[in-house]
Coordinates of C-alpha atoms and ligand atoms in Angstrom, one line a residue:
H207 CA 129.8 75.5 104.9
R208 CA 131.5 75.8 108.3
A209 CA 128.3 77.1 109.9
K210 CA 126.4 74.0 109.0
T211 CA 128.4 71.9 111.4
Q212 CA 127.8 74.4 114.3
G213 CA 124.2 73.5 115.2
G214 CA 122.7 76.9 115.6
G215 CA 124.3 78.3 112.5
F216 CA 122.5 75.8 110.3
A217 CA 119.1 77.5 110.2
L218 CA 120.8 80.8 109.5
V219 CA 122.6 79.5 106.5
T220 CA 119.6 77.6 105.3
A221 CA 117.5 80.7 105.6
R222 CA 120.0 82.8 103.7
E223 CA 120.3 80.1 101.0
S224 CA 116.6 79.8 100.4
L225 CA 116.3 83.6 100.3
H226 CA 119.0 83.5 97.7
D227 CA 117.1 80.8 95.8
A228 CA 113.8 82.8 96.1
E229 CA 115.6 85.8 94.7
M230 CA 117.1 83.9 91.9
H231 CA 113.8 82.2 91.1
S232 CA 112.1 85.6 90.8
L233 CA 115.0 86.8 88.7
S234 CA 114.4 84.0 86.2
S235 CA 110.7 84.7 85.9
E236 CA 111.5 88.4 85.5
L237 CA 114.1 87.6 82.9
R238 CA 111.5 86.0 80.7
A239 CA 109.5 89.2 80.9
A240 CA 112.6 91.3 80.4
I241 CA 113.3 89.6 77.0
E242 CA 109.8 90.2 75.9
E243 CA 109.7 93.8 77.2
D244 CA 113.0 94.8 75.8
Q245 CA 114.8 95.4 79.1
L246 CA 117.9 93.9 77.7
V247 CA 120.5 96.2 76.2
L248 CA 123.6 95.5 74.1
H249 CA 126.8 97.3 74.8
L250 CA 129.4 97.4 72.1
Q251 CA 133.2 97.2 72.8
P252 CA 135.6 98.1 70.0
I253 CA 138.2 95.5 68.7
V254 CA 141.2 97.0 67.0
D255 CA 143.4 95.6 64.2
I256 CA 146.8 96.3 65.7
A257 CA 148.9 96.4 62.5
A258 CA 146.4 98.4 60.5
D259 CA 145.6 100.6 63.5
R260 CA 141.9 100.3 62.5
V261 CA 138.7 99.5 64.3
Q262 CA 138.0 96.1 62.9
G263 CA 134.8 95.2 64.8
V264 CA 132.9 95.2 68.0
E265 CA 132.0 92.6 70.6
A266 CA 128.3 92.7 71.7
L267 CA 127.9 92.3 75.5
V268 CA 124.5 92.0 76.9
R269 CA 123.2 93.9 80.0
W270 CA 119.9 93.8 81.8
Q271 CA 118.4 97.2 82.5
H272 CA 116.3 96.1 85.4
P273 CA 113.5 98.5 86.4
R274 CA 114.3 98.4 90.1
R275 CA 117.7 96.7 90.5
G276 CA 119.5 98.8 87.9
L277 CA 122.0 97.5 85.4
I278 CA 122.7 93.8 85.9
M279 CA 125.8 92.3 84.3
P280 CA 125.8 89.1 82.3
G281 CA 127.7 87.1 84.9
D282 CA 124.7 87.6 87.1
F283 CA 121.9 86.4 84.8
I284 CA 123.4 84.3 81.9
P285 CA 124.0 81.2 84.2
R286 CA 120.4 81.5 85.4
A287 CA 119.1 81.8 81.8
E288 CA 121.1 78.7 80.9
R289 CA 119.6 76.7 83.8
S290 CA 116.0 77.9 83.4
G291 CA 115.9 77.1 79.7
L292 CA 115.7 80.8 78.7
I293 CA 119.1 80.9 77.0
S294 CA 117.8 80.1 73.5
E295 CA 115.4 83.1 73.7
L296 CA 118.2 85.2 75.0
S297 CA 120.7 84.1 72.4
N298 CA 118.1 84.8 69.7
W299 CA 117.4 88.3 71.1
V300 CA 121.2 89.1 71.3
L301 CA 121.9 87.8 67.8
K302 CA 118.9 89.7 66.3
R303 CA 119.9 92.9 68.0
A304 CA 123.6 92.6 67.3
L305 CA 123.0 91.8 63.6
S306 CA 120.7 94.8 63.2
S307 CA 123.2 97.1 65.0
A308 CA 126.0 95.9 62.7
A309 CA 123.8 96.4 59.6
D310 CA 123.0 100.0 60.8
L311 CA 126.7 100.7 61.3
H312 CA 127.4 99.4 57.8
A313 CA 124.7 101.6 56.3
A314 CA 126.2 104.5 58.2
G315 CA 129.6 103.8 56.5
W316 CA 131.2 101.7 59.2
P317 CA 131.8 98.2 57.8
L318 CA 132.6 96.6 61.1
G319 CA 132.5 93.0 62.2
I320 CA 130.3 92.0 65.1
S321 CA 131.2 89.3 67.7
V322 CA 128.5 87.6 69.7
N323 CA 129.0 85.3 72.7
L324 CA 127.0 82.0 72.6
S325 CA 126.5 79.6 75.4
A326 CA 127.2 75.9 75.3
R327 CA 123.4 75.2 75.4
T328 CA 122.8 77.2 72.3
L329 CA 125.5 75.3 70.4
L330 CA 124.1 71.9 71.4
D331 CA 120.8 72.8 69.7
P332 CA 120.7 71.1 66.3
H333 CA 118.0 73.7 65.3
F334 CA 120.3 76.6 66.0
P335 CA 122.1 76.8 62.6
D336 CA 118.7 77.1 60.8
A337 CA 117.5 79.8 63.2
L338 CA 120.7 81.7 62.7
A339 CA 120.4 81.4 58.9
E340 CA 116.9 83.0 59.2
L341 CA 118.2 85.8 61.3
L342 CA 121.0 86.4 58.8
A343 CA 118.6 86.3 55.8
A344 CA 116.4 89.0 57.5
V345 CA 119.2 91.5 57.7
D346 CA 121.4 93.2 55.1
L347 CA 124.7 92.0 56.4
P348 CA 127.0 89.3 54.8
S349 CA 127.6 86.4 57.2
R350 CA 131.4 86.9 57.2
Y351 CA 130.9 90.0 59.3
L352 CA 129.5 87.9 62.1
T353 CA 131.8 86.1 64.6
V354 CA 130.5 83.7 67.2
E355 CA 132.5 83.5 70.4
I356 CA 132.5 80.2 72.2
T357 CA 134.6 79.1 75.2
E358 CA 136.7 76.0 75.5
D359 CA 134.3 74.6 78.1
T360 CA 131.4 75.0 75.7
L361 CA 133.1 72.4 73.6
M362 CA 133.4 69.9 76.4
A363 CA 129.6 69.4 76.9
D364 CA 129.1 67.0 74.0
Q365 CA 132.0 67.2 71.7
Q366 CA 130.6 65.6 68.6
R367 CA 127.2 67.4 68.8
T368 CA 128.7 70.8 69.4
L369 CA 131.3 70.3 66.7
D370 CA 128.5 69.4 64.2
V371 CA 126.5 72.6 65.1
V372 CA 129.6 74.8 65.1
T373 CA 130.7 73.4 61.7
R374 CA 127.3 74.1 60.2
V375 CA 127.5 77.6 61.5
A376 CA 131.1 78.0 60.1
N377 CA 129.9 76.6 56.7
M378 CA 127.5 79.6 56.5
G379 CA 130.5 81.9 56.4
V380 CA 130.3 82.9 60.0
H381 CA 133.6 83.2 61.9
I382 CA 134.2 81.1 65.0
S383 CA 136.3 82.5 67.9
I384 CA 137.6 80.6 70.9
D385 CA 137.0 82.9 73.8
D386 CA 138.9 83.0 77.2
F387 CA 141.5 80.7 75.7
G388 CA 143.7 79.0 78.3
T389 CA 141.3 79.1 81.1
G390 CA 139.3 76.0 80.3
Y391 CA 140.0 72.5 79.2
S392 CA 142.0 73.1 76.1
Q393 CA 142.3 70.0 74.0
L394 CA 144.6 70.6 71.1
A395 CA 143.2 67.6 69.2
Y396 CA 139.8 69.1 69.4
L397 CA 141.0 72.6 68.5
K398 CA 142.5 71.0 65.4
R399 CA 139.1 69.8 64.3
L400 CA 137.3 73.1 65.1
P401 CA 136.7 75.4 62.1
A402 CA 137.9 78.4 64.1
S403 CA 139.2 81.8 62.8
E404 CA 140.6 83.2 65.9
I405 CA 141.8 82.6 69.5
K406 CA 141.0 85.2 72.2
I407 CA 143.7 85.2 74.9
D408 CA 142.1 85.5 78.2
R409 CA 142.3 88.8 80.1
S410 CA 143.9 87.1 83.1
F411 CA 147.1 86.5 81.1
V412 CA 147.2 89.9 79.6
E413 CA 146.7 91.5 83.0
D414 CA 149.9 90.1 84.4
M415 CA 152.0 89.8 81.3
L416 CA 154.3 92.7 82.2
V417 CA 154.9 91.6 85.7
S418 CA 154.9 87.8 85.4
R419 CA 157.4 86.0 83.1
T420 CA 155.0 83.0 83.1
D421 CA 152.0 85.0 81.9
L422 CA 154.2 86.7 79.2
S423 CA 155.3 83.2 78.0
I424 CA 151.7 82.0 77.9
V425 CA 150.6 85.1 75.9
Q426 CA 153.6 84.7 73.6
A427 CA 153.0 80.9 73.1
T428 CA 149.3 81.4 72.5
I429 CA 150.0 83.9 69.7
G430 CA 152.5 81.4 68.3
L431 CA 150.0 78.6 68.5
A432 CA 147.3 80.7 66.8
H433 CA 149.6 81.6 64.0
A434 CA 150.9 78.1 63.6
L435 CA 147.2 77.0 63.1
E436 CA 146.6 80.0 60.8
L437 CA 144.3 81.6 63.2
R438 CA 144.2 85.2 64.4
A439 CA 145.4 86.0 67.9
V440 CA 143.1 88.4 69.7
A441 CA 144.0 89.8 73.2
E442 CA 141.3 90.9 75.6
G443 CA 141.5 93.1 78.7
I444 CA 144.1 95.6 77.5
E445 CA 144.1 98.4 80.1
T446 CA 147.4 100.1 79.5
E447 CA 149.5 101.5 76.8
S448 CA 152.5 99.3 77.8
Q449 CA 150.3 96.2 77.4
A450 CA 149.2 97.4 73.9
E451 CA 152.7 98.1 72.9
R452 CA 154.0 94.7 74.1
L453 CA 151.2 92.9 72.2
R454 CA 152.1 94.8 69.1
Q455 CA 155.7 93.7 69.4
L456 CA 154.6 90.1 70.0
G457 CA 152.7 90.2 66.7
C458 CA 149.2 89.9 68.2
D459 CA 146.6 90.6 65.5
Y460 CA 143.7 92.3 67.3
M461 CA 143.2 93.8 70.7
Q462 CA 140.3 94.8 72.9
G463 CA 140.1 96.4 76.3
Y464 CA 139.4 99.5 78.4
Y465 CA 142.6 101.1 77.1
I466 CA 141.0 101.2 73.7
G467 CA 137.4 101.6 74.6
R468 CA 134.9 100.3 77.2
P469 CA 131.7 98.5 76.3
M470 CA 129.2 101.3 75.4
P471 CA 125.6 101.7 74.3
E472 CA 125.2 102.0 70.6
D473 CA 124.8 105.8 70.4
K474 CA 127.9 106.3 72.6
F475 CA 129.8 103.9 70.5
R476 CA 129.0 105.9 67.4
D477 CA 130.4 109.0 69.1
W478 CA 133.5 107.1 70.1
L479 CA 134.0 105.9 66.5
G480 CA 133.7 109.4 65.2
A481 CA 136.3 110.6 67.7
W482 CA 138.6 107.7 66.9
D483 CA 138.3 108.3 63.2
L484 CA 139.1 112.0 63.6
Y485 CA 142.1 111.4 65.8
H486 CA 143.6 108.7 63.7
A487 CA 143.0 110.6 60.4
S488 CA 144.6 113.7 61.8
A489 CA 147.6 111.7 63.1
G490 CA 148.2 110.9 59.4
G491 CA 149.1 107.4 58.3
P492 CA 149.6 104.5 60.6
A493 CA 149.5 105.8 64.1
G494 CA 149.4 103.7 67.2
P495 CA 147.9 104.9 70.5
E496 CA 151.4 105.8 71.6
T497 CA 151.8 108.6 69.0
Ligands
C2E2 P1 133.8 87.8 77.6 O1 133.2 87.3 76.4 O2 135.2 87.3 77.9 O3 133.8 89.4 77.5 C1 134.8 90.2 78.0 C2 134.4 90.8 79.4 O4 135.5 91.5 79.9 C3 133.2 91.7 79.4 O5 132.6 91.6 80.6 C4 133.9 93.1 79.3 O6 133.2 94.2 79.7 C5 135.1 92.8 80.1 N1 136.3 93.7 79.7 C6 136.6 94.1 78.5 N2 137.7 94.8 78.5 C7 138.2 94.8 79.7 C8 139.3 95.4 80.4 O7 140.2 96.1 79.8 N3 139.5 95.2 81.7 C9 138.5 94.5 82.4 N4 138.7 94.3 83.8 N5 137.4 93.9 81.9 C10 137.3 94.1 80.5 P2 131.0 91.5 80.8 O8 130.3 92.4 79.8 O9 130.6 91.6 82.2 O10 130.7 90.0 80.2 C11 131.2 88.9 81.0 C12 131.0 87.6 80.2 O11 129.6 87.4 80.1 C13 131.5 87.7 78.8 O12 132.9 87.4 78.9 C14 130.7 86.5 78.2 O13 131.3 85.3 78.5 C15 129.4 86.6 78.9 N6 128.4 87.3 78.0 C16 128.3 88.7 77.7 N7 127.3 88.9 76.8 C17 126.8 87.7 76.5 C18 125.7 87.2 75.7 O14 125.1 88.0 75.0 N8 125.5 85.9 75.7 C19 126.2 85.0 76.4 N9 125.9 83.7 76.3 N10 127.2 85.3 77.2 C20 127.5 86.7 77.3
MG3 MG1 133.6 87.2 74.5
MG4 MG1 136.7 86.7 76.6
MG5 MG1 137.1 86.7 79.6

């Protein structure tokens, strides 16, 4: 902080920082109430199987519909929930809601998978697998339809403990996905021991893959690595038709991004699914977004 070395600026910065702290503090106490009072909402973003040209599943992304501040994105409250010990309640809320959304979709004739993001904290908790088993037992949805997304850095906190929890979850038939792959501390030796089903190539690489030879190589190599390990390669953050087409050529398995569909509230997502189905049925046979 440059201002801190300049005498007079110090108080200003300190005041601003404590204001920020105070605001964050009130946010965490409000968050507790938000979980209880159902101010959280899940948005669903479609994930498409590229070769089959089919909606394979959805990723559940949490938002906080704050009564005064409006819609707050997860980047602005998940870290706070982690530090204030609210993350297990939040994870539980998200899982419960996501599983029931998926079960409702199944009942309505849409047998989609559901992917849920879990924090490192949650995966360090030895009680988590039992809690998850209870949630799964309470809903009419086979566990293979659930995918748990974890980031590489999640795995770094306490490798053995996390690996134990993740393995117990995988043994229940739940799929494990390595999210934002390539942006954290990837250890191939660890990846080898992880019972994962898929690797999600981070959006930052997809974003520049058509303009940067390096990013294209990284995307290509990650797809190759996934396939060599018999994992699915999933690309996130697809925003253009050219990116989608290139990923198809590279043999990427699944894709997700604004080009296909934005994260949407559940009712909007159902409308979106209906429209997708109509469009793809009328196109007749395998049709890519390019047709
Ligand atoms: P993520 O799991 O990598 O999720 C993808 C993020 O990229 C989402 O942001 C999504 O809205 C955004 N995105 C998807 N397609 C595109 C695209 O084509 N272009 C661009 N520019 N962005 C795209 P969001 O919803 O703000 O979530 C951010 C992160 O917050 C997630 O990253 C995930 O790590 C975390 N998160 C979200 N929901 C939860 C949750 O329920 N629990 C936990 N622990 N973390 C969550
Ligand atoms: Mg994710
Ligand atoms: Mg991701
Ligand atoms: Mg990401």
